[in-house]
Short mmCIF file of C-alpha atoms in Angstrom, two decimals:
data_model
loop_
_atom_site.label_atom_id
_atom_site.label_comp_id
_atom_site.label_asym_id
_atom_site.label_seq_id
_atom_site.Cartn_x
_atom_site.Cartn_y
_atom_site.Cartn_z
CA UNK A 1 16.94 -10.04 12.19
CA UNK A 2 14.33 -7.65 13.28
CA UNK A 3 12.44 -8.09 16.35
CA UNK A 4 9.94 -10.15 16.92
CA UNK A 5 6.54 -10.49 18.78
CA UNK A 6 7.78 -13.23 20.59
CA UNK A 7 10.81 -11.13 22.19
CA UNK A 8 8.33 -8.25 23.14
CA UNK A 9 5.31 -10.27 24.50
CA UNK A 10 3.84 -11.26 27.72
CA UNK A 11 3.88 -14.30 28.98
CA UNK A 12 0.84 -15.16 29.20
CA UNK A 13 0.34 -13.94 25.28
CA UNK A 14 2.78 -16.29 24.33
CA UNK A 15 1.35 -19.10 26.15
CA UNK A 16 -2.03 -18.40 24.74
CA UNK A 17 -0.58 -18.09 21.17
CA UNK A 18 1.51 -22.14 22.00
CA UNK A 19 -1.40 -23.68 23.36
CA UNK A 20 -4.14 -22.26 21.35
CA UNK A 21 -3.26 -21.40 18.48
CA UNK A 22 -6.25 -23.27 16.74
CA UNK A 23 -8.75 -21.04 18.84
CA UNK A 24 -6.73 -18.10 17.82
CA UNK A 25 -6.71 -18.78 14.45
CA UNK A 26 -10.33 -19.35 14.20
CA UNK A 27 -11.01 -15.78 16.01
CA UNK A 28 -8.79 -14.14 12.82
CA UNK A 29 -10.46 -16.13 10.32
CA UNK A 30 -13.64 -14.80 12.25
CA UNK A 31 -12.91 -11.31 12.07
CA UNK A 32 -11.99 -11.29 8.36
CA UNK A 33 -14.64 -13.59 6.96
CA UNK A 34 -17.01 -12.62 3.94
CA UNK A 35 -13.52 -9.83 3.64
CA UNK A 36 -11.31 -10.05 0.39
CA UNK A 37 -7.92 -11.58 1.13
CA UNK A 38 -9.05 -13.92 4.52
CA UNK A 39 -5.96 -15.69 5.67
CA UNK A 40 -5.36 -18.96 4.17
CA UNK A 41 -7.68 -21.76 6.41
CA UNK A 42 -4.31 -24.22 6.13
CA UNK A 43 -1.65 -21.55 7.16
CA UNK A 44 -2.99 -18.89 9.35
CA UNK A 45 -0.80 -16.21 11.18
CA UNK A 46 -1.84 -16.14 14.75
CA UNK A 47 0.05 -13.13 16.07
CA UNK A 48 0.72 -9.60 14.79
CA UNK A 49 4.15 -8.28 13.48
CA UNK A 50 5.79 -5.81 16.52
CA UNK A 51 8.68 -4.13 15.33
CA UNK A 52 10.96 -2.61 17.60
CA UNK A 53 10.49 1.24 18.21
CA UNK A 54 13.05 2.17 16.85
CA UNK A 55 12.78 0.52 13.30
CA UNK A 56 9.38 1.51 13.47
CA UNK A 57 9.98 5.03 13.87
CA UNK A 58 12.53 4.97 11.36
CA UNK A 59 10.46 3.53 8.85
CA UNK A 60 7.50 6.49 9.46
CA UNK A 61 9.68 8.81 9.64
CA UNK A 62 10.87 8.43 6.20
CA UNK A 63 8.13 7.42 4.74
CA UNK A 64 6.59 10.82 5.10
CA UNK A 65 9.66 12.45 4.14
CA UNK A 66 9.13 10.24 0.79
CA UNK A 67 5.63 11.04 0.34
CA UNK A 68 6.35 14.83 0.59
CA UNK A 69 9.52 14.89 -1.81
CA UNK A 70 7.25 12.92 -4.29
CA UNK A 71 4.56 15.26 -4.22
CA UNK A 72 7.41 18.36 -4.53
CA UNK A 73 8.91 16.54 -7.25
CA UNK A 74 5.86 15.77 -9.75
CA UNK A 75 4.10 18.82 -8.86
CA UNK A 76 7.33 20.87 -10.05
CA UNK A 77 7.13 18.85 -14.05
CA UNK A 78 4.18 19.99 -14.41
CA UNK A 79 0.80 22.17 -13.48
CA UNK A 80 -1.41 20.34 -15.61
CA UNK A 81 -2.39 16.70 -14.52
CA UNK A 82 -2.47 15.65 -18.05
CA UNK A 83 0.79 16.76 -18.75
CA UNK A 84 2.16 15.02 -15.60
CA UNK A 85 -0.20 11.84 -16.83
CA UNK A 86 2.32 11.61 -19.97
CA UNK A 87 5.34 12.19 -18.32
CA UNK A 88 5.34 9.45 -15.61
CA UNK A 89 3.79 6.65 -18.35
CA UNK A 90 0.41 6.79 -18.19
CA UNK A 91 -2.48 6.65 -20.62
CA UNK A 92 -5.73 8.84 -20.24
CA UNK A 93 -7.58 4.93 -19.90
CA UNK A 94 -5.61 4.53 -16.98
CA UNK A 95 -7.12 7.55 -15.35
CA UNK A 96 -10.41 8.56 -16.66
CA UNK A 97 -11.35 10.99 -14.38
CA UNK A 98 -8.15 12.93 -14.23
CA UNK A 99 -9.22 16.62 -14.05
CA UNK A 100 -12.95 15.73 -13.27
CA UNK A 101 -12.45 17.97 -10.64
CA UNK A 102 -10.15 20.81 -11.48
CA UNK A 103 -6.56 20.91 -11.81
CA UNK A 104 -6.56 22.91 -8.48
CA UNK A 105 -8.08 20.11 -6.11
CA UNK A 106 -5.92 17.48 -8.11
CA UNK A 107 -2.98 19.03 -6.96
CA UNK A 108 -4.09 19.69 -3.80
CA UNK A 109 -5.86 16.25 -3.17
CA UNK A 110 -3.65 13.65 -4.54
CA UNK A 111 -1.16 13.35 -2.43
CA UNK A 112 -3.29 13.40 1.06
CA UNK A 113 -3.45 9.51 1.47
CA UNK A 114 -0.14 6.85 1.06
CA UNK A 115 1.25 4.09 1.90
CA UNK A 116 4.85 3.29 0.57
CA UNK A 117 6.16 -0.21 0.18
CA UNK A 118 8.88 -0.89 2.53
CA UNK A 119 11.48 -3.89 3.76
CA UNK A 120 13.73 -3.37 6.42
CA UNK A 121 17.21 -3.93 5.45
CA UNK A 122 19.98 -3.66 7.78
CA UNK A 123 17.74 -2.16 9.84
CA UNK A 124 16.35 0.67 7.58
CA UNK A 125 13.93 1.19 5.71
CA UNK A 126 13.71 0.77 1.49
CA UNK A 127 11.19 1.82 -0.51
CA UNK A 128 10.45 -0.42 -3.01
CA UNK A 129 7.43 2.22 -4.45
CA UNK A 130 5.05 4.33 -3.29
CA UNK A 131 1.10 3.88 -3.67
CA UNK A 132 -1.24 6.99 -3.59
CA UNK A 133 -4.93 6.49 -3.13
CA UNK A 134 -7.98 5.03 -1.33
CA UNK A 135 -8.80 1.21 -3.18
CA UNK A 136 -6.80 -0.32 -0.23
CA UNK A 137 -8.07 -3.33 1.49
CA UNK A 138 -5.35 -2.23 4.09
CA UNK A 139 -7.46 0.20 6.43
CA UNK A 140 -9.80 -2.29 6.53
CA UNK A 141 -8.50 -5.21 7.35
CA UNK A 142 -6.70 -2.74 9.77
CA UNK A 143 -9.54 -2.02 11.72
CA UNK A 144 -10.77 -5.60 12.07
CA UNK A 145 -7.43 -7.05 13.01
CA UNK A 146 -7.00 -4.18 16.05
CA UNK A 147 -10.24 -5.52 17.57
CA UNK A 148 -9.40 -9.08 17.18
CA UNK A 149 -5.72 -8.78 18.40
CA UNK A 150 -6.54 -6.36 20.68
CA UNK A 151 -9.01 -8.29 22.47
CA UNK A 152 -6.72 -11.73 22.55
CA UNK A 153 -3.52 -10.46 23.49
CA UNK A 154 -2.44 -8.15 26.12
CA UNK A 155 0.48 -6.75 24.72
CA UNK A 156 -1.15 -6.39 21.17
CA UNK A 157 -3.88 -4.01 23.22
CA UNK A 158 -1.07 -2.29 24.99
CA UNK A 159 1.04 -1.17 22.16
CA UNK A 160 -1.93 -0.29 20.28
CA UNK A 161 -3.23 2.13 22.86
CA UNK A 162 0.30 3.67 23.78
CA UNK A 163 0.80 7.33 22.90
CA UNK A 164 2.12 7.82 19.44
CA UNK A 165 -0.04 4.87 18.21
CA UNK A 166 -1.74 5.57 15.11
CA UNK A 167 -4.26 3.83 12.80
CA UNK A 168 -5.58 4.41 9.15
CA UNK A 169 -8.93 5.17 9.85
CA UNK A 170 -8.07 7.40 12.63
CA UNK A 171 -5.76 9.30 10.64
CA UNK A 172 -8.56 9.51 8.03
CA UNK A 173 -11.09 10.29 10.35
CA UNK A 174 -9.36 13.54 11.00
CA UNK A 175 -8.43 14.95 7.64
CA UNK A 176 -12.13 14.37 6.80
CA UNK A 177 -12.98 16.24 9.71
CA UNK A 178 -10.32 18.99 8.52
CA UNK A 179 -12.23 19.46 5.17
CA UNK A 180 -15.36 19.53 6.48
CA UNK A 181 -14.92 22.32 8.93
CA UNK A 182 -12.55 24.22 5.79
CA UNK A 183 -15.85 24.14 4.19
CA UNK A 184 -17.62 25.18 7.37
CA UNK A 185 -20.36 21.60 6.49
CA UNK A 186 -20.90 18.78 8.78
CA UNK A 187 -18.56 16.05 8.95
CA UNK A 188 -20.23 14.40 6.25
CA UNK A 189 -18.37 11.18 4.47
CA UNK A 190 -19.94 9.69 1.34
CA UNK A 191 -18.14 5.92 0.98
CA UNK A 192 -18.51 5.19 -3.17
CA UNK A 193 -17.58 1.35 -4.32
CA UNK A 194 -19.13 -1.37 -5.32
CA UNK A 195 -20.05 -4.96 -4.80
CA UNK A 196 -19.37 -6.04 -7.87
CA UNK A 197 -15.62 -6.33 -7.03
CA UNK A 198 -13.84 -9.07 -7.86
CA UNK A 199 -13.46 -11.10 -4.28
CA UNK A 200 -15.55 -8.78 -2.17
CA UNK A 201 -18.40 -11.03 -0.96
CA UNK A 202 -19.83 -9.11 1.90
CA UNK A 203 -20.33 -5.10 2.17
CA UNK A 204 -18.18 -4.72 5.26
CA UNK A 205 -15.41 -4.29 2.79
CA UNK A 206 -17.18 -1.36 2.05
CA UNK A 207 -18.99 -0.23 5.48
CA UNK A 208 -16.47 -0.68 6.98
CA UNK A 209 -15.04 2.88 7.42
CA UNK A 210 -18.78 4.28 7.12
CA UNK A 211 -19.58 2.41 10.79
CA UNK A 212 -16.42 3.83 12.11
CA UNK A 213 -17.08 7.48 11.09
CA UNK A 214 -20.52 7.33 12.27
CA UNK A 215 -18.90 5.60 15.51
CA UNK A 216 -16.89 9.20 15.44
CA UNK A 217 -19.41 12.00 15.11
CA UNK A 218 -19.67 11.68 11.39
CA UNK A 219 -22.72 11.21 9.14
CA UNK A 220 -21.34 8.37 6.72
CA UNK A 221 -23.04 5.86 4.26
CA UNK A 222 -21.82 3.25 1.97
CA UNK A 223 -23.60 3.65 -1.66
CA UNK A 224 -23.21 1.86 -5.01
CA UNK A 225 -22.77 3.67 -8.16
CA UNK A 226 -26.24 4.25 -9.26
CA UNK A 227 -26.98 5.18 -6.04
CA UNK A 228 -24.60 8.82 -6.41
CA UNK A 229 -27.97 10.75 -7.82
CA UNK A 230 -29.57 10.01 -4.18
CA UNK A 231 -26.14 11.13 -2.42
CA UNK A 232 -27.17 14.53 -3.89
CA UNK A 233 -24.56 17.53 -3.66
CA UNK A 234 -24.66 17.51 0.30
CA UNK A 235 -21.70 15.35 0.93
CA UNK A 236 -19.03 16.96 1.66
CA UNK A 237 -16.24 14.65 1.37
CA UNK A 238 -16.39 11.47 -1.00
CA UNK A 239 -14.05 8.42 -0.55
CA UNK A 240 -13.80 6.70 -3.94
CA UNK A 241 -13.32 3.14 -2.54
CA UNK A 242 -12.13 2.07 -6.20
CA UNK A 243 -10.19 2.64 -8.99
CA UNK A 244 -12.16 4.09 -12.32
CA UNK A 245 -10.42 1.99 -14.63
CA UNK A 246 -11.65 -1.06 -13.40
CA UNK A 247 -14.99 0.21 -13.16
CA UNK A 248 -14.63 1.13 -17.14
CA UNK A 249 -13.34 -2.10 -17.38
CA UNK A 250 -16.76 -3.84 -15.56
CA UNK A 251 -18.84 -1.68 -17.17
CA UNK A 252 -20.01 0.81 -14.80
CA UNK A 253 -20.99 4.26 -15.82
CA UNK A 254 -18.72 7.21 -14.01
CA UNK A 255 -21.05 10.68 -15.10
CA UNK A 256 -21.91 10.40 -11.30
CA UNK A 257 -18.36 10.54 -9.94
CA UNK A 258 -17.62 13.15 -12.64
CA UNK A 259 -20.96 15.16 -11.60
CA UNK A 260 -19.45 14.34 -7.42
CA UNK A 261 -16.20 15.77 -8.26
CA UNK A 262 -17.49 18.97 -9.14
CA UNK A 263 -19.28 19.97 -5.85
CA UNK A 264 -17.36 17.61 -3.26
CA UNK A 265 -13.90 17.07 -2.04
CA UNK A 266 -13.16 13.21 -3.64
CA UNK A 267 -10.52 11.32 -1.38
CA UNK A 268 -8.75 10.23 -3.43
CA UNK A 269 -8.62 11.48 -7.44
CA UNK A 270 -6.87 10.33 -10.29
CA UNK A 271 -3.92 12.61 -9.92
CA UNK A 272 -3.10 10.21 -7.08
CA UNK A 273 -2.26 7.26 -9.74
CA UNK A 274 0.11 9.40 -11.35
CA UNK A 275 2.01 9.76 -8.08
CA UNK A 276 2.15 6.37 -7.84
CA UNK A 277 3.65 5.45 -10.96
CA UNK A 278 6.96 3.65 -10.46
CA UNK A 279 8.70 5.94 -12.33
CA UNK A 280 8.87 8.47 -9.79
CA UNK A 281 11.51 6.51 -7.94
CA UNK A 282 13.20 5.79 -10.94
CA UNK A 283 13.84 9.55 -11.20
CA UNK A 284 14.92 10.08 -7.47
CA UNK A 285 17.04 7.28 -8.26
CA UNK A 286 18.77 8.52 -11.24
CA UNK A 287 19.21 11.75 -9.82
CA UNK A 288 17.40 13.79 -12.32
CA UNK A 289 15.93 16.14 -9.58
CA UNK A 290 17.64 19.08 -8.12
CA UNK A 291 17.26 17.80 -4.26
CA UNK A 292 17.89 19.16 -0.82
CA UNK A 293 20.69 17.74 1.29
CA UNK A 294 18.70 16.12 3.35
CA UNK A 295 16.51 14.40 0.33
CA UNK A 296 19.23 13.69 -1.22
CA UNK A 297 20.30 11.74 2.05
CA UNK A 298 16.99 10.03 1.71
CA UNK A 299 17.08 8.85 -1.42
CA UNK A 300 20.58 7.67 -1.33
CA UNK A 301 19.84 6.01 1.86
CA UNK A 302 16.19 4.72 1.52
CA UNK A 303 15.96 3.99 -2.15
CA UNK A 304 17.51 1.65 -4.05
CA UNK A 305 19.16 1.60 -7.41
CA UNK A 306 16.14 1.70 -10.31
CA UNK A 307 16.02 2.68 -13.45
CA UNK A 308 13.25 3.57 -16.49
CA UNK A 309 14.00 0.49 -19.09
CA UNK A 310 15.28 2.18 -21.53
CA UNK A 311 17.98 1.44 -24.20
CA UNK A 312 20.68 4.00 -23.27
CA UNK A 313 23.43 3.40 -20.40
CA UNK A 314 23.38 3.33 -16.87
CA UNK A 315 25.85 3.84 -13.74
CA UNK A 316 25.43 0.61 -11.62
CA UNK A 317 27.84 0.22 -9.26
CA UNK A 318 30.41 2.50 -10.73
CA UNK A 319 30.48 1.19 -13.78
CA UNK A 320 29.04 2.77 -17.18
CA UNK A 321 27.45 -0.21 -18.91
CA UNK A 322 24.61 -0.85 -21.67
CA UNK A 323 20.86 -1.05 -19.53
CA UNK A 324 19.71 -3.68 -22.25
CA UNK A 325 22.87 -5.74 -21.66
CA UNK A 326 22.91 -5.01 -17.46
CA UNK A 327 19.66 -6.16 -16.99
CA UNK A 328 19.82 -9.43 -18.96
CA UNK A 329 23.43 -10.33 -17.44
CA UNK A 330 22.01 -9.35 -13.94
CA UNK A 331 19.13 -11.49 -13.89
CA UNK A 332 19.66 -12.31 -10.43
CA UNK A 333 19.97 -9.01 -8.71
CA UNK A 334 17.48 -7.29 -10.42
CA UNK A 335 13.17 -7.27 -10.61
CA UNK A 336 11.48 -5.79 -13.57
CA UNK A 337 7.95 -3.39 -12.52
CA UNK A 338 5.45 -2.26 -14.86
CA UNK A 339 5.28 1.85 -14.36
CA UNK A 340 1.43 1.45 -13.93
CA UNK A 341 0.53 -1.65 -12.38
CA UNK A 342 -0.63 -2.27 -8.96
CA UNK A 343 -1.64 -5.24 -6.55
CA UNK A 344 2.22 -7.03 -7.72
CA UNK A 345 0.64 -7.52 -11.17
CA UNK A 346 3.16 -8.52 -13.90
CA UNK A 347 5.98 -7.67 -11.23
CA UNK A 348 8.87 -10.40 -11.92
CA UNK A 349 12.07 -11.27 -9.79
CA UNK A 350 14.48 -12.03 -12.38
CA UNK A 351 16.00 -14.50 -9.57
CA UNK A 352 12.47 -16.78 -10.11
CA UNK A 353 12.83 -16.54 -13.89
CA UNK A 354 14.79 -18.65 -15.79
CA UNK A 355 16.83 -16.97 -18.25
CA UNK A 356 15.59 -17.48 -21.45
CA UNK A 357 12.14 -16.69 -19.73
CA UNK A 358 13.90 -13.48 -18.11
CA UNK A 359 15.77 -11.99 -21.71
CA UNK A 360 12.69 -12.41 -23.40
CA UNK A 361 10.35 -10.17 -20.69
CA UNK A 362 13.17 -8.22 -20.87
CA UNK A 363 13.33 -7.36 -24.61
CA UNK A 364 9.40 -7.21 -24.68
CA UNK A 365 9.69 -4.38 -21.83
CA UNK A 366 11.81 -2.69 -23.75
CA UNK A 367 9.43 -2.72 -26.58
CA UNK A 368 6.53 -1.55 -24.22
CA UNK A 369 8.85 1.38 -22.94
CA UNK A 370 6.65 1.47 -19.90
CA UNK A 371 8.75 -0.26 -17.16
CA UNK A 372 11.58 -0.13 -14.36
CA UNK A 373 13.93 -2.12 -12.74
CA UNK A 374 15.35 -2.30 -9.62
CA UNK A 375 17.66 -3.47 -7.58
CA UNK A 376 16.66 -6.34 -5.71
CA UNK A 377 16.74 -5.51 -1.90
CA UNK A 378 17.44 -8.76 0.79
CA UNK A 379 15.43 -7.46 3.46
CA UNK A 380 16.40 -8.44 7.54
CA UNK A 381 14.82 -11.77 8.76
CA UNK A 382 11.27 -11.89 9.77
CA UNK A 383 9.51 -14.93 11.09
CA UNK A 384 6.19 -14.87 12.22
CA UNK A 385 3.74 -17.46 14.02
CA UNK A 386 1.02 -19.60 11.88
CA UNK A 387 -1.50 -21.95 12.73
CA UNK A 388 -0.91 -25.24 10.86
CA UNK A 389 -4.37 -27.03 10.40
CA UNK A 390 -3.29 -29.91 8.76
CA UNK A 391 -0.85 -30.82 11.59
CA UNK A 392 -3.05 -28.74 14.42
CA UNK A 393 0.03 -26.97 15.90
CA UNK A 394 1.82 -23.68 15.92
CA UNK A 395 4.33 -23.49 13.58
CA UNK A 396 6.56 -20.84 12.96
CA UNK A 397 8.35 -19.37 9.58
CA UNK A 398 10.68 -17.16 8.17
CA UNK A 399 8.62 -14.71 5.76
CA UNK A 400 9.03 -12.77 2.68
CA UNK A 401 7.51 -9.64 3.52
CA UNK A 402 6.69 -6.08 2.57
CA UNK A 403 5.40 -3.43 5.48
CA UNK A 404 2.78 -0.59 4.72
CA UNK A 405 3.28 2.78 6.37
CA UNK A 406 0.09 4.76 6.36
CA UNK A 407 1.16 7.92 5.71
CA UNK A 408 -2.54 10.62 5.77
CA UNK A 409 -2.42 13.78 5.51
CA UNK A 410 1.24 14.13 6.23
CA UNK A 411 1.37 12.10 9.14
CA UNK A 412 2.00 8.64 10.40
CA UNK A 413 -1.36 6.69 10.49
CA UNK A 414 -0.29 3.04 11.37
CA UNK A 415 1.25 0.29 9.28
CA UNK A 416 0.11 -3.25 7.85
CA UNK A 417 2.21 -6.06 6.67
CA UNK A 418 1.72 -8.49 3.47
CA UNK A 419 3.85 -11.72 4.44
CA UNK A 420 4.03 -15.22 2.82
CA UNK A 421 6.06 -18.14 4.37
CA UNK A 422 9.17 -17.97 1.97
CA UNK A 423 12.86 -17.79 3.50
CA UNK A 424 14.19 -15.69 -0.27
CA UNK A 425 12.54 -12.72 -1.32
CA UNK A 426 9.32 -13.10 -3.35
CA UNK A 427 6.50 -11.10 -4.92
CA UNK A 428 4.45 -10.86 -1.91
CA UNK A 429 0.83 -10.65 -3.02
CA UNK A 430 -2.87 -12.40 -2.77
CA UNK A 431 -2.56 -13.99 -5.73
CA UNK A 432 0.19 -15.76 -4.53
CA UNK A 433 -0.46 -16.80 -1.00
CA UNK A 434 0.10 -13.83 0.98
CA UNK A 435 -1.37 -13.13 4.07
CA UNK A 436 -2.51 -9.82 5.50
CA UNK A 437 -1.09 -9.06 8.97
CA UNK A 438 -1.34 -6.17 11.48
CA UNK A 439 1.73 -4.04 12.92
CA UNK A 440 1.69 -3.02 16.23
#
């Protein structure tokens, strides 16, 4: 069981968090409203997820260990982003602005903001994959959830102001800075997204990190796509709060971030998806790098067993056996991943399938060519505190969960958690029920 807030709390946290945990939950719900992703209004987690300091600095550790061997690794297949694009299973709609900027600040840009997936299992960390990029609701719920949590519980405001503390915008904050003064410009920060998100019904989501740059010496604005000819060529750093195949997918014209990528550093390109595919750990998996001692030790220890669905034969526990033929008989133990997809979309346990259901996703897969599995991990016991509004009392439940290491510019920048009340691992996403949580 890992530790809880409960066993690292004051006491007079805990008493606020038994006795008013309707009042807390409305404060939460407060500081998230109009935000994609606002904690369910029935089930609302009242306290932040404190890991013990040792598990947490475990978990960073590696996790920018893992960031930097996956950067090593695709970087050495290939020079040429659209090579690399093939390679890990993605197609040129996937990424339309790959090389918009040069090959050069590809390389050099995709790999500057991360955050792995992780559960704790036996007390270390597993990487279930490994997400490059910037269209993360993460940093910003982040940054809402340290005010609110900071300013309702003492220990919350404690451990987030103790040295060695980090958070996503803070870590951003200063690689921004970096580039700026590389550049010898202003700390300038052009924020680039748009409205017309699916779920995002108030601009915070967006000014967000523009009022906390400006609240750090930085010029920042937010601006919609057709408003990138009035951000003119004087910005020197451009987050790209979005991902250009969904805006191709809504409609929305990218010559401006094309024209932007030419005269300003973009945080983060394209390259960055190809980083992300799930292939990558695959790979490490399988061995097909020539690694370190050390990265070897990390991937043996940190990543478990997956493989590119293929039709040849596979080592799984020892034994030489047909992948088809594994991954149909091992239902159970196993979860199938599209290479490309993000957000938990078409990600199935075979565990929740039933097996006719489960062959059949299987064999289609296998069709596709473009998918992994992997071993399922059964991550330590979690159980964090909820508001129940129907029975107006704190409740408390064992969750299926997945923690976020921020990992910018090389360094630890703070961690999130995605939980949802479930006492068996689950696909823990938004579109089914999960809640966004804070780790301190």
């Amino acid at each position: 069981m890992l530790d809880t807030w409960d066993e690292l709390a004051h006491p007079d946290d805990l008493a606020l968090v038994r006795d008013g945990s309707a009042e807390v939950a409305g404060r939460i719900r407060h500081a998230l409203r109009g935000l994609p992703f606002t904690p369910d209004e029935l089930l609302t987690p009242v306290q932040p997820v404190a890991l013990a300091e040792g598990v947490r600095r475990r978990m960073e550790d590696a996790a920018v260990r893992l960031v930097r061997l996956i950067e090593r690794v695709c970087w050495s297949l290939a020079e040429d982003p659209a090579v690399l694009r093939d390679l890990v299973g993605l197609t040129s709609a996937q990424v339309p602005l790959l090389g918009a900027g040069g090959t050069a600040a590809e390389r050099s840009r995709a790999g500057l903001l991360a955050r792995p997936d992780v559960v704790i299992e036996n007390g270390r960390p597993r990487f279930l994959e490994c997400n490059f990029g910037t269209a993360d609701i993460g940093p910003v719920v982040a940054r809402h959830l340290t005010s609110a949590y900071g300013a309702l519980y003492r220990t919350a405001a404690e451990r987030l102001a103790r040295p060695g503390a980090h958070q996503p915008y803070a870590g951003r904050a200063a690689l921004f800075r970096r580039l700026c003064e590389e550049r010898g410009l202003p700390p300038k920060v052009a924020v680039v997204g748009t409205m017309r998100e699916e779920n995002v019904g108030d601009s915070r989501y967006f000014e967000t990190e523009a009022r906390y740059l400006r609240d750090h010496g930085f010029t920042s604005e937010f601006f919609e796509p057709e408003e990138l000819d009035a951000a003119g060529d004087d910005w020197p750093v451009v987050v790209n709060h979005f991902i250009a195949a969904e805006w191709q997918r809504m409609g929305i014209p990218l010559d401006g971030m094309r024209r932007l990528h030419r005269q300003s550093v973009i945080i983060a390109p394209d390259a960055s998806m190809l980083l992300s595919s799930k292939l990558v750990l695959a790979w490490l998996s399988a061995g097909r790098f020539e690694l370190s001692a050390a990265e070897a030790a990390l991937v043996e220890e940190c990543v478990p067993w997956t493989r590119s669905l293929d039709k040849g034969t596979v080592v799984y526990h020892g034994r030489e056996e047909s992948l088809p033929e594994l991954a149909i008989r091992r239902r159970e133990d196993l979860v199938l991943k599209p290479v490309g997809a993000f957000g938990g979309r078409d990600v199935v346990l075979g565990r929740s399938a039933d097996p006719a259901g489960w062959r059949a996703r299987i064999e289609s897969a296998l069709a596709e060519g473009t998918h992994i599995v992997q071993e399922l991990v059964r991550p330590d016991l979690l159980t964090v505190a909820f508001h129940d509004a129907a029975a107006d009392r704190l409740v408390r439940h064992p969750v299926s969960y997945v923690l976020g290491p921020y990992v910018v510019d090389g360094a630890p920048s703070g961690y999130m958690v995605r939980h949802a009340p479930s006492e068996v691992p689950s696909v823990v996403n938004f579109a089914r029920g999960a809640s966004f949580n804070l780790g301190v």
